Each structure stands twice: as structure tokens, then as C-alpha cells.
CSV table of N, CA and C in Angstrom, one decimal:
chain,number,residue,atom,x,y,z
M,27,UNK,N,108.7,116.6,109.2
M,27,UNK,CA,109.2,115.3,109.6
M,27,UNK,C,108.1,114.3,109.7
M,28,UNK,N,108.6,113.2,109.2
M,28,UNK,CA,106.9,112.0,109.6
M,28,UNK,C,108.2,110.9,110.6
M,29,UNK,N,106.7,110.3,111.3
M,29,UNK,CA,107.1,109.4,111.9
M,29,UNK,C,106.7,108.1,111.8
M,30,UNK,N,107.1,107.5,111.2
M,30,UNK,CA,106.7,105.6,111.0
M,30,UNK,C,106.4,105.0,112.3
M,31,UNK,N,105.1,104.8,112.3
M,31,UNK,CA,104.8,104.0,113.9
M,31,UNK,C,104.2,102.7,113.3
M,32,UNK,N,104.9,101.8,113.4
M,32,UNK,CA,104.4,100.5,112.5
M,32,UNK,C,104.0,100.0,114.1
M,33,UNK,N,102.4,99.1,114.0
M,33,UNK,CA,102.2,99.2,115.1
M,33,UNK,C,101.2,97.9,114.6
M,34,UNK,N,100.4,97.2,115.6
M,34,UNK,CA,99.3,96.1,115.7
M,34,UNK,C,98.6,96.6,116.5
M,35,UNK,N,97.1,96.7,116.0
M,35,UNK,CA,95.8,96.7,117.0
M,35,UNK,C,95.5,96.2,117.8
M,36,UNK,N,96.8,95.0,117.9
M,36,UNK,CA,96.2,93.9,119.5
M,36,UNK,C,97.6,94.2,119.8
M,37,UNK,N,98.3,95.1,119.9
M,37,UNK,CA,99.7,95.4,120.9
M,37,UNK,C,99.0,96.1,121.4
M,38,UNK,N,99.4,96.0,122.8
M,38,UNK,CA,99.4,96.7,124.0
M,38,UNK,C,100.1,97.7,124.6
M,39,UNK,N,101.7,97.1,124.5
M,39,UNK,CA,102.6,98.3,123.7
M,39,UNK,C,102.7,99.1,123.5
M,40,UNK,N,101.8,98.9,122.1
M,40,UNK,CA,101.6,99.6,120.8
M,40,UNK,C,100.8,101.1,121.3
M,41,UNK,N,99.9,100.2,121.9
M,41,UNK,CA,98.5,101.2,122.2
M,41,UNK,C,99.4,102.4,122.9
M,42,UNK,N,100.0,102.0,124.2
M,42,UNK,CA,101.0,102.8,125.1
M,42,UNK,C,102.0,103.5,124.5
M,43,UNK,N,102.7,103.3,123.5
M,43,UNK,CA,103.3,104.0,122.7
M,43,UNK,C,102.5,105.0,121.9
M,44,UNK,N,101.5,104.5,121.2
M,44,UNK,CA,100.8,105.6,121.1
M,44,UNK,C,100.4,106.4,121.7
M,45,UNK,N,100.0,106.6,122.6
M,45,UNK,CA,99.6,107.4,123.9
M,45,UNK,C,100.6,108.2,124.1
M,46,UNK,N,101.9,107.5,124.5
M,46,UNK,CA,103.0,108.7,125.1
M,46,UNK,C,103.4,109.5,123.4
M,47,UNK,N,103.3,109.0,122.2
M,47,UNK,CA,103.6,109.7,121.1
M,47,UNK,C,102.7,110.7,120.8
M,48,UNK,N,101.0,110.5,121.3
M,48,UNK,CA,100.5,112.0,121.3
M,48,UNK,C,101.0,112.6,122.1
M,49,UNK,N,100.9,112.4,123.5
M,49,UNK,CA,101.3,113.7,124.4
M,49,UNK,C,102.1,114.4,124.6
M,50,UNK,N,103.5,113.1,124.1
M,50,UNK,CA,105.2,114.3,123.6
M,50,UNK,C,104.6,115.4,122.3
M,51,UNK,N,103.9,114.5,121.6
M,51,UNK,CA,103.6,115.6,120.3
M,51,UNK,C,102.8,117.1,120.6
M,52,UNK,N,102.1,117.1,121.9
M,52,UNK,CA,101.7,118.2,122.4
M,52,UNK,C,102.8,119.3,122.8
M,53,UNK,N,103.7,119.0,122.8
M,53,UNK,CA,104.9,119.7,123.4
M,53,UNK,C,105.2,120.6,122.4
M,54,UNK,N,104.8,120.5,121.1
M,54,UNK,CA,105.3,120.4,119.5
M,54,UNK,C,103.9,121.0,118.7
M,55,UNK,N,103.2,121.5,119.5
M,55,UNK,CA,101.9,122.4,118.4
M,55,UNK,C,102.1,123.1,117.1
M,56,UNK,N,103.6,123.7,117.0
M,56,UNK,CA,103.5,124.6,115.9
M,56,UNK,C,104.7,123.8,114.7
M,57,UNK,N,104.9,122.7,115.1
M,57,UNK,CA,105.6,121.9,114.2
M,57,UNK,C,105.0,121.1,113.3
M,58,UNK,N,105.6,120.3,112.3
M,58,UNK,CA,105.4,120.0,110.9
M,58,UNK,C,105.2,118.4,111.0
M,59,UNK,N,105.0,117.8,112.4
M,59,UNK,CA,105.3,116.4,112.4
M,59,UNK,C,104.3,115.6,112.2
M,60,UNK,N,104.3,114.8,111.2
M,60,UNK,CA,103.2,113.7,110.4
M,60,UNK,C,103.5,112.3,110.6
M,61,UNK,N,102.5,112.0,112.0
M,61,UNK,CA,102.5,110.4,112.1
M,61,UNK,C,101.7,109.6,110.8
M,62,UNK,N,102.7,108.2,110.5
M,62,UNK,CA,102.2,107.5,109.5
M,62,UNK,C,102.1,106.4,110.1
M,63,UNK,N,100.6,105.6,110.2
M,63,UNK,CA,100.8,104.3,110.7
M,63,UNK,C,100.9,103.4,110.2
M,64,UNK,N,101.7,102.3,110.2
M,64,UNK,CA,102.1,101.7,108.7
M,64,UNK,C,101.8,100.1,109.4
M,65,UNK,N,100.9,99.0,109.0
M,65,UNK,CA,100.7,98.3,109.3
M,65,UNK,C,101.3,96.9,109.4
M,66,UNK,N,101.2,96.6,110.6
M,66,UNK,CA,101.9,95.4,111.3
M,66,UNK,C,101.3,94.1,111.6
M,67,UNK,N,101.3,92.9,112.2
M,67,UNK,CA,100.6,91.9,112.5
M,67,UNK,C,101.3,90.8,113.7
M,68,UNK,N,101.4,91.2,114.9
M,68,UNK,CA,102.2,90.4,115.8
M,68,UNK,C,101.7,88.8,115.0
M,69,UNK,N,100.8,88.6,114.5
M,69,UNK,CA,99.9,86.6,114.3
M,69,UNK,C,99.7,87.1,113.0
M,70,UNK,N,100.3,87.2,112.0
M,70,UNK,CA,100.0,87.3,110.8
M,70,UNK,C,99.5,85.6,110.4
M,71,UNK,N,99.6,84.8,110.6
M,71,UNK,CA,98.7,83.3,110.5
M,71,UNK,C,97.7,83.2,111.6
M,72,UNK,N,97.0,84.6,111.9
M,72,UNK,CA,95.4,84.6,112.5
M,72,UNK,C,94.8,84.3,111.7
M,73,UNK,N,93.7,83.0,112.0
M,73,UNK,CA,92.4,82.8,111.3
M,73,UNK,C,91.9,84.1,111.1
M,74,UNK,N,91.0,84.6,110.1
M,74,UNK,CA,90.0,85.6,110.1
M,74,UNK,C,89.2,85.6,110.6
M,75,UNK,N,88.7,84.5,111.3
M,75,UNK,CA,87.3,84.9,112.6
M,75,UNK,C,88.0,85.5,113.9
M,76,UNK,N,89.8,84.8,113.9
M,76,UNK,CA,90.4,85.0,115.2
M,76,UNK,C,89.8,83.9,116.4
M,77,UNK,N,90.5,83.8,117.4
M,77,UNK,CA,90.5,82.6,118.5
M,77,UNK,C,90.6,83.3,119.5
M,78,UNK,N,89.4,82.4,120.4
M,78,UNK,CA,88.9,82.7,121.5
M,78,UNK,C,90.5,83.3,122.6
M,79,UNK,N,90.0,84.0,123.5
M,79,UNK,CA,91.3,84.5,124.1
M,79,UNK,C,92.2,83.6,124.8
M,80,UNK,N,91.5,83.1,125.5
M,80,UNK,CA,92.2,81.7,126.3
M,80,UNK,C,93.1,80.9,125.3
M,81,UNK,N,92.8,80.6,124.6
M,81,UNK,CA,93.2,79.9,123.4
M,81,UNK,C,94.4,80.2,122.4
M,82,UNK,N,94.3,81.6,122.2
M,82,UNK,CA,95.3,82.1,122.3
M,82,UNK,C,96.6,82.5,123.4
M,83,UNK,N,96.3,82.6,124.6
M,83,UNK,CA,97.0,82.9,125.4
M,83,UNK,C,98.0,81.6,125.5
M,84,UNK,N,97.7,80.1,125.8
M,84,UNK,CA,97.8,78.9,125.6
M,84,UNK,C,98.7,78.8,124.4
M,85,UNK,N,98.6,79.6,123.3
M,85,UNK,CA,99.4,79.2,122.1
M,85,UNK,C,100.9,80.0,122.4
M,86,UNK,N,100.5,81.0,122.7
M,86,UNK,CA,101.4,82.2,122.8
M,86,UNK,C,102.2,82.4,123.8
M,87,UNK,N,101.3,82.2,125.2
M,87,UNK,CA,102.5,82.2,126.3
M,87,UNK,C,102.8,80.8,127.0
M,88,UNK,N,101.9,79.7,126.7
M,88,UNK,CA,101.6,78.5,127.7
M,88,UNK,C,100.7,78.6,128.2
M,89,UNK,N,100.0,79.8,128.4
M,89,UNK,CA,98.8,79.7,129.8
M,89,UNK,C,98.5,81.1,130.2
M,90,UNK,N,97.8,81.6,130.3
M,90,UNK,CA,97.2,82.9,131.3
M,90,UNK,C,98.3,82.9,132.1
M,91,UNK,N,98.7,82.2,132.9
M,91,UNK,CA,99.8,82.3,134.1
M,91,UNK,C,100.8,82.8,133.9
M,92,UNK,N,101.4,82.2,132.4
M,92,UNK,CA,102.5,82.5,132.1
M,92,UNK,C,102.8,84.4,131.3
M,93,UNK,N,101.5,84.3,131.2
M,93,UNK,CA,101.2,85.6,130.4
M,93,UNK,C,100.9,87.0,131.7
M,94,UNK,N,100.8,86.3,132.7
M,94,UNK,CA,100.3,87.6,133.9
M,94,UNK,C,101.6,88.5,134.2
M,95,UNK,N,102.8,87.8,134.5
M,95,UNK,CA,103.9,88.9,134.7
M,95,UNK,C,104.0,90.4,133.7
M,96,UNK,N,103.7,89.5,132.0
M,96,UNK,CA,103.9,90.4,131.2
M,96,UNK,C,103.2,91.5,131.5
M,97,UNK,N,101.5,91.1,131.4
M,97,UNK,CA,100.5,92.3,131.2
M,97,UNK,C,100.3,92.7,132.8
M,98,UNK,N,101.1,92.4,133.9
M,98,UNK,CA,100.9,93.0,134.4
M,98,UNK,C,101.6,94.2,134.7
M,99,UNK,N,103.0,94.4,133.9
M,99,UNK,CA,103.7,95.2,133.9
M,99,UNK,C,103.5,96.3,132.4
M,100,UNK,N,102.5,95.8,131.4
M,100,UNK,CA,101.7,96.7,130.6
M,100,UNK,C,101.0,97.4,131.1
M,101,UNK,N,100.2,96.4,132.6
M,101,UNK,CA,98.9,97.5,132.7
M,101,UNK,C,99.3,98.7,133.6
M,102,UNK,N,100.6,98.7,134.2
M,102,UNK,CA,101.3,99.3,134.9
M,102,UNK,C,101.9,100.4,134.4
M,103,UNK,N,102.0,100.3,133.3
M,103,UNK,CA,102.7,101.2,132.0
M,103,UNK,C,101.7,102.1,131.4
M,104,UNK,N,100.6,101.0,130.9
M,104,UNK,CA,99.2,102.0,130.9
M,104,UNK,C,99.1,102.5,132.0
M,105,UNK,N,98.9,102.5,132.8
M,105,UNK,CA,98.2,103.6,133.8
M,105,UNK,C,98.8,105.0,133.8
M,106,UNK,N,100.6,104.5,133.7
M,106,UNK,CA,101.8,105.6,133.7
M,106,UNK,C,101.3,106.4,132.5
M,107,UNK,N,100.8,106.0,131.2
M,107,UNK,CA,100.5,106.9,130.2
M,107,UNK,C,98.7,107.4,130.3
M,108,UNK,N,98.1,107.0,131.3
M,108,UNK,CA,96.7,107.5,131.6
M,108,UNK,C,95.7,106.7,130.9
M,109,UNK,N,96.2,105.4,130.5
M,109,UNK,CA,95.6,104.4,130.2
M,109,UNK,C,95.1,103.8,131.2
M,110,UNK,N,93.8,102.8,131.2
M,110,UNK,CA,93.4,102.0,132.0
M,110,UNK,C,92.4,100.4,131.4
M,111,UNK,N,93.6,100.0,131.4
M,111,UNK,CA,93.5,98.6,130.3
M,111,UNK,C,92.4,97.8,131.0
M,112,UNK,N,91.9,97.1,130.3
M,112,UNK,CA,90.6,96.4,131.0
M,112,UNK,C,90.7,94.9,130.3
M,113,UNK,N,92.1,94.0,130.6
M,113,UNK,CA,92.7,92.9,129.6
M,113,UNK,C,91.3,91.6,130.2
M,114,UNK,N,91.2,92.0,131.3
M,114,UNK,CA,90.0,91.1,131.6
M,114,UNK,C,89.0,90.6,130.5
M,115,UNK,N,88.8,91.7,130.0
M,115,UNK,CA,87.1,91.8,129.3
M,115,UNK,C,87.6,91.0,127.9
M,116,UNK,N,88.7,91.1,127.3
M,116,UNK,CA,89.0,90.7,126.2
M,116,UNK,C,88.5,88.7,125.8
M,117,UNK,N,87.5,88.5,125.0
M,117,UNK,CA,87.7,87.2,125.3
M,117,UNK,C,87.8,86.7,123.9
M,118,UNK,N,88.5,87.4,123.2
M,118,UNK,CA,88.9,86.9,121.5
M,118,UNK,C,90.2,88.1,121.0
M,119,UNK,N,91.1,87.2,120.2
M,119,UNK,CA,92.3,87.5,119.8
M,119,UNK,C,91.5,87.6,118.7
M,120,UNK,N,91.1,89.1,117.6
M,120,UNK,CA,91.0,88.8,116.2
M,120,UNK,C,92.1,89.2,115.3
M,121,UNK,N,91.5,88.6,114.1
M,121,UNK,CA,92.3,88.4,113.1
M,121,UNK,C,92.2,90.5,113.1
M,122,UNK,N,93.5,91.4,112.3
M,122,UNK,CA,93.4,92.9,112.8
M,122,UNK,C,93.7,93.5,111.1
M,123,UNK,N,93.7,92.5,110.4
M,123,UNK,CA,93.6,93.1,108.8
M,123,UNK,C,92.7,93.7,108.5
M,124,UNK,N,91.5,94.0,109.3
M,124,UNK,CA,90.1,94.8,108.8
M,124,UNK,C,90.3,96.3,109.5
M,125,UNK,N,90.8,96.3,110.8
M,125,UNK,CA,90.8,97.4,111.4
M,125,UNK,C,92.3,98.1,111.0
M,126,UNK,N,93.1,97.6,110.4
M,126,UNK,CA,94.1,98.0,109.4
M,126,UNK,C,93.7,99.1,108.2
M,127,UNK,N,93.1,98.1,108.2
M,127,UNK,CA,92.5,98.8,106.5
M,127,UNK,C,91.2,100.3,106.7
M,128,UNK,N,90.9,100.0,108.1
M,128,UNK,CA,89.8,101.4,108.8
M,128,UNK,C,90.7,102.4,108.7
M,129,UNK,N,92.1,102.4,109.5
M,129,UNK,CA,93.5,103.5,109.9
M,129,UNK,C,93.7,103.7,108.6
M,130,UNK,N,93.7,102.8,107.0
M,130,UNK,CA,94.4,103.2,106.1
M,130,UNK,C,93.2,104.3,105.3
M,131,UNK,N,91.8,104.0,105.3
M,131,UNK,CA,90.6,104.7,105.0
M,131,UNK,C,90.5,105.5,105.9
M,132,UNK,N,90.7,106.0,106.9
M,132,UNK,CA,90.5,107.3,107.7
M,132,UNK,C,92.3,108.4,107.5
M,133,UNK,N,93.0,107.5,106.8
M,133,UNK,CA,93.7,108.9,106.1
M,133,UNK,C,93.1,109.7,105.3
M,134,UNK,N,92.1,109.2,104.3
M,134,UNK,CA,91.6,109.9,103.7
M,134,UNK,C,90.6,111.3,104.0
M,135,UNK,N,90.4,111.0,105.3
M,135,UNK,CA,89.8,112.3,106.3
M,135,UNK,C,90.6,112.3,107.2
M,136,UNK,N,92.0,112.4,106.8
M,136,UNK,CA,92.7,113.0,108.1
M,136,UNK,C,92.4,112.4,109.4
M,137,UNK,N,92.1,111.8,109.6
M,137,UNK,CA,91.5,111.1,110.8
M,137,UNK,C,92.6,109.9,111.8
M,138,UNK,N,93.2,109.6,111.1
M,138,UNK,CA,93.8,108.6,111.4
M,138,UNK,C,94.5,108.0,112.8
M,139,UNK,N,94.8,109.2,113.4
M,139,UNK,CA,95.5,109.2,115.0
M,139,UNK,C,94.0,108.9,115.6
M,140,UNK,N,93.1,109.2,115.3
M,140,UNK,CA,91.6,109.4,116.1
M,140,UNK,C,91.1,108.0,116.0
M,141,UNK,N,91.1,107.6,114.7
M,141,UNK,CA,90.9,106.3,114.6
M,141,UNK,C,91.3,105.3,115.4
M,142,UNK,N,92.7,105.1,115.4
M,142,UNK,CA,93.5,104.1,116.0
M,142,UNK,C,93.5,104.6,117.3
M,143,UNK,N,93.4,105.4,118.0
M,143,UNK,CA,92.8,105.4,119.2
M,143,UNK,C,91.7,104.6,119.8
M,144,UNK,N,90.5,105.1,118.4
M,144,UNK,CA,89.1,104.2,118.8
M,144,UNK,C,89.2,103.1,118.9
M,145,UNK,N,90.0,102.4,117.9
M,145,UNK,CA,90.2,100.9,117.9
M,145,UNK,C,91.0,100.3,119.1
M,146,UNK,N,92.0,101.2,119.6
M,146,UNK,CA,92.6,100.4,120.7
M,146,UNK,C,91.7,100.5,121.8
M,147,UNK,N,91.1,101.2,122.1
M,147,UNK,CA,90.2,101.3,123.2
M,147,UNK,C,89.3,100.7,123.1
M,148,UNK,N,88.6,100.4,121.7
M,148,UNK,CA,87.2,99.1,121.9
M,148,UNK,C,87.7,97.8,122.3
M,149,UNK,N,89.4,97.9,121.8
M,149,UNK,CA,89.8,96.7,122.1
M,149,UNK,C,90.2,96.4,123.6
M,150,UNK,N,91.2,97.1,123.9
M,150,UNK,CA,92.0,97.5,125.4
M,150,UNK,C,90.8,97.6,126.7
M,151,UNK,N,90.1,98.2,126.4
M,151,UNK,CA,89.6,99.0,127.4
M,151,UNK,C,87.6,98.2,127.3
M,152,UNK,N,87.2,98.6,126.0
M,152,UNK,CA,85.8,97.8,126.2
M,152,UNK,C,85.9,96.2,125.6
M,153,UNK,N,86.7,95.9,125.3
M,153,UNK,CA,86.7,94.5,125.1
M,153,UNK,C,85.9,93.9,124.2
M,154,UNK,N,86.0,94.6,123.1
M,154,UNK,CA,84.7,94.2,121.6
M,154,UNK,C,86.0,93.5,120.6
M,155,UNK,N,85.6,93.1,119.8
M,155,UNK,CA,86.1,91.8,119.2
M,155,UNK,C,86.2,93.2,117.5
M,156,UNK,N,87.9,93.6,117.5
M,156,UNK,CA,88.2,94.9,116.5
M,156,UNK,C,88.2,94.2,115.5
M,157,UNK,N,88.1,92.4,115.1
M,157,UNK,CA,88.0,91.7,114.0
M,157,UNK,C,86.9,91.5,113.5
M,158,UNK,N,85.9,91.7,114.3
M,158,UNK,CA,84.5,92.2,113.3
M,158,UNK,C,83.9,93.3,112.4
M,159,UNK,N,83.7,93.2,111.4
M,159,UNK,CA,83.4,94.0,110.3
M,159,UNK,C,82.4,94.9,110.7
M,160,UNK,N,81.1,94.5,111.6
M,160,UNK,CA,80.5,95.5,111.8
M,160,UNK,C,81.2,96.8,113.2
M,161,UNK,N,81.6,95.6,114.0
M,161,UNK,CA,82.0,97.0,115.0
M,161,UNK,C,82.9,98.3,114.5
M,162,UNK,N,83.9,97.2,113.6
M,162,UNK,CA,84.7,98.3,112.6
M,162,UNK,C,83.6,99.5,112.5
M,163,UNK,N,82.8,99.0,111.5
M,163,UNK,CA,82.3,100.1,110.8
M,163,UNK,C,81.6,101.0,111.6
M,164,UNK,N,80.7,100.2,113.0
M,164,UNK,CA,80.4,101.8,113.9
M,164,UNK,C,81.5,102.5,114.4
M,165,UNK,N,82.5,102.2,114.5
M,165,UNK,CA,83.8,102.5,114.9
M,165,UNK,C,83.7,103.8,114.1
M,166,UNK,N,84.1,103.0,112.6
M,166,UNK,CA,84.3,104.7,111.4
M,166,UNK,C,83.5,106.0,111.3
M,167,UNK,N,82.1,105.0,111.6
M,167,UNK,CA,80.4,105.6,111.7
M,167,UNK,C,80.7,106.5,112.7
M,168,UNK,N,81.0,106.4,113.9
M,168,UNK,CA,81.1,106.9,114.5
M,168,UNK,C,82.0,108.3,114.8
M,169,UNK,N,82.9,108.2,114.1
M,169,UNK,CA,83.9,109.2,113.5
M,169,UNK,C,83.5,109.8,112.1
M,170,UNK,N,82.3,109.7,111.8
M,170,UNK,CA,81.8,110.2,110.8
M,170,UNK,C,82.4,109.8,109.2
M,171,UNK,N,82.8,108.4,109.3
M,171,UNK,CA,82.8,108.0,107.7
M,171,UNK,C,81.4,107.1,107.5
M,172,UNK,N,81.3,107.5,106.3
M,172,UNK,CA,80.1,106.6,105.6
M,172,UNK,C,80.2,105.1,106.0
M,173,UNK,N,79.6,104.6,106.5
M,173,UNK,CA,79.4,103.1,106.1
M,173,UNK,C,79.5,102.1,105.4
M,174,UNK,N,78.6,102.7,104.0
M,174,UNK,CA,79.0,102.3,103.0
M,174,UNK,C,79.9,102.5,102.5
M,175,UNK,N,80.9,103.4,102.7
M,175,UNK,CA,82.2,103.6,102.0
M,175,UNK,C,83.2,102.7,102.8
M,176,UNK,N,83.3,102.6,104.3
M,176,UNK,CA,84.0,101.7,104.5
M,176,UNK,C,83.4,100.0,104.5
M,177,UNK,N,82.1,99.9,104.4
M,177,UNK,CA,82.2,98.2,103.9
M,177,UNK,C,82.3,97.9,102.1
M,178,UNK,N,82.6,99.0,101.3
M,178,UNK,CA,83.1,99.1,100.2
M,178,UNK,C,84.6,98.7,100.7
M,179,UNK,N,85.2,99.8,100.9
M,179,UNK,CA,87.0,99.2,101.2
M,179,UNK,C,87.1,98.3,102.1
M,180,UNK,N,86.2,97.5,102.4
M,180,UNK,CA,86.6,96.1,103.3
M,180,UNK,C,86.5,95.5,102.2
M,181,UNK,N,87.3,95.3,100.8
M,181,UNK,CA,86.6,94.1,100.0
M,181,UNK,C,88.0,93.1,99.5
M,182,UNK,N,88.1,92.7,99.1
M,182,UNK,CA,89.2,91.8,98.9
M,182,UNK,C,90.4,91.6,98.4
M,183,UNK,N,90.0,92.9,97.4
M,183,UNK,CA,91.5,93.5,96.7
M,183,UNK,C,92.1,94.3,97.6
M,184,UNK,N,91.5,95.1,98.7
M,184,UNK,CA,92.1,95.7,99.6
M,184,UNK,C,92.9,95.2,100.8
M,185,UNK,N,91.9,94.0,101.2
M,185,UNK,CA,92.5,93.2,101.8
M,185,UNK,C,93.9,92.4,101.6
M,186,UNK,N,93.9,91.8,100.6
M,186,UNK,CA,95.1,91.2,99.6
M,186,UNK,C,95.9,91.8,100.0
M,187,UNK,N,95.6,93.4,99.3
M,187,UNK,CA,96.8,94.5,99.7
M,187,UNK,C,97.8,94.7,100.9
M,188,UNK,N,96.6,94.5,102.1
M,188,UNK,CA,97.3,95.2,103.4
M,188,UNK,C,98.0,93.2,103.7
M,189,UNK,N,97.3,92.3,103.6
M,189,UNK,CA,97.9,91.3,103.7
M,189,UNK,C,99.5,91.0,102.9
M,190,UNK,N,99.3,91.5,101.5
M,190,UNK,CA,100.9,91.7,100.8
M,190,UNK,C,102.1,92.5,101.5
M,191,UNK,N,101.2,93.3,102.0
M,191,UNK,CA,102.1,94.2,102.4
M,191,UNK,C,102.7,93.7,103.7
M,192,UNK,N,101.8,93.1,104.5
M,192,UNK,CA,102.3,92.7,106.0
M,192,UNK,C,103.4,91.9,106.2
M,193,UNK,N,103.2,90.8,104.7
M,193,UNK,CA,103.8,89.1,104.8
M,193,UNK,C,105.0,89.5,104.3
């Protein structure tokens, strides 16, 4: 069976659904089930440097204020799935076409659930800006892909791609 988790790097959600989609999948060790993550873009008209957080918040909800009920009932949710969001720290909305394209390059070593983990957590939790090319790449580095192989597939035809695909 596969499962289509069409998902965004800056859902929060997202991240929490992820979370509860590993741990049901523990239930299920000797089954056949293949998560596919298929890329999404809550701001598909994000600049690619992305905008400062506030700034975003302002566009999207009216204000921090208006935005506290929501994430306060996210971080609530996280905690329920053993998350521990850290929305504070976040001080840029980036553009998530790069860290798209990391999840689509760590299929290639099977990696992929590992991946998008790391990414929601540098995002969620340490608060690094996932629309940077280099954090990407210690990200990958990190997980043991080449470097050079992922700032090779950060290149423009790739990009196009996951952007065709999204719009």
C-alpha cells in the first residue's frame, strides 16, 4: 500500500501528522506500507529569500494576535504527538521549494521519512531558516548525502520541476 502525504515544510500540521503517521506505522512492522511525500506549498507566491516572520504573520493572519489561538492549539497537539514546537524562535517564513527538492533527493537513499523529519525540526523546533541552501545541505550532510550532489540538484531545471508541479 503507499500513502500520499502531500504535505508543506512550514505546516505545522503537517509536521504533527507526520509524527502520528510514524507511530501508527509502528503498529505495522511486518507490512508493505510506502509513505510518498508529494510536494505541497501552503504560499506558493513566497519570495525565494522568504519574509521575515512577523511580516508574514501580518499578511496571513492580521497580526501575531490573531494567529495565537491557532498555534496555540498546534502546540497543544504537538505536545499530544511528543512534539515540542519552539514557534517562538522562528523569525522567517521561507520560500520551501529547496527543502522539497532535499525529500525528493533523499528518495534516492531511501531516506526520505528521516529527512523530512530533519527539516521540520530545524524548522519547528530550532528555528533555522529551511529556505537556505546551505542549512539544506548540512541537513542532507548530515544524513549522509554528498553535498555536492545535493547543491548539484538544487539547480534550476529541478526547481522549475517541483515548482510545475506545485502550481
Amino acid at each position: 500500500m503507499i500513502i500520499k502525504a502531500f504535505a508543506d515544510t512550514i505546516c505545522g500540521w503537517c509536521f504533527i501528522g507526520h509524527q502520528n503517521l510514524n507511530q501508527a506505522l509502528k503498529d505495522f512492522p511486518n507490512s508493505k506500507i510506502k509513505v510518498e511525500h508529494v510536494p505541497f506549498q501552503l504560499n506558493p507566491d513566497m519570495p525565494q529569500e522568504g519574509i521575515l516572520r512577523d511580516k508574514y504573520l501580518e499578511i496571513k493572519f492580521g497580526g501575531k494576535e490573531y494567529a495565537a489561538p491557532m498555534y496555540e492549539n498546534m502546540t497543544l497537539k504537538a505536545k499530544e504527538a511528543g512534539i515540542n514546537l519552539n514557534l517562538d524562535s522562528i523569525s522567517k517564513t521561507p520560500n520551501t521549494i529547496l527543502s522539497h527538492l532535499l525529500i525528493i533527493l533523499s528518495e534516492k537513499f531511501n531516506i526520505q521519512n528521516e529527512m523530512k523529519q530533519k527539516i521540520y525540526e530545524t524548522y519547528f523546533i530550532d528555528g533555522q531558516d529551511i529556505g537556505d541552501r546551505n542549512i539544506l545541505i548540512n541537513i542532507g550532510h548530515n544524513l549522509k548525502i554528498d553535498k555536492i550532489l545535493i547543491e548539484e540538484f538544487f539547480n534550476t531545471e529541478n526547481i522549475n520541476k517541483v515548482n510545475s508541479y506545485i502550481s
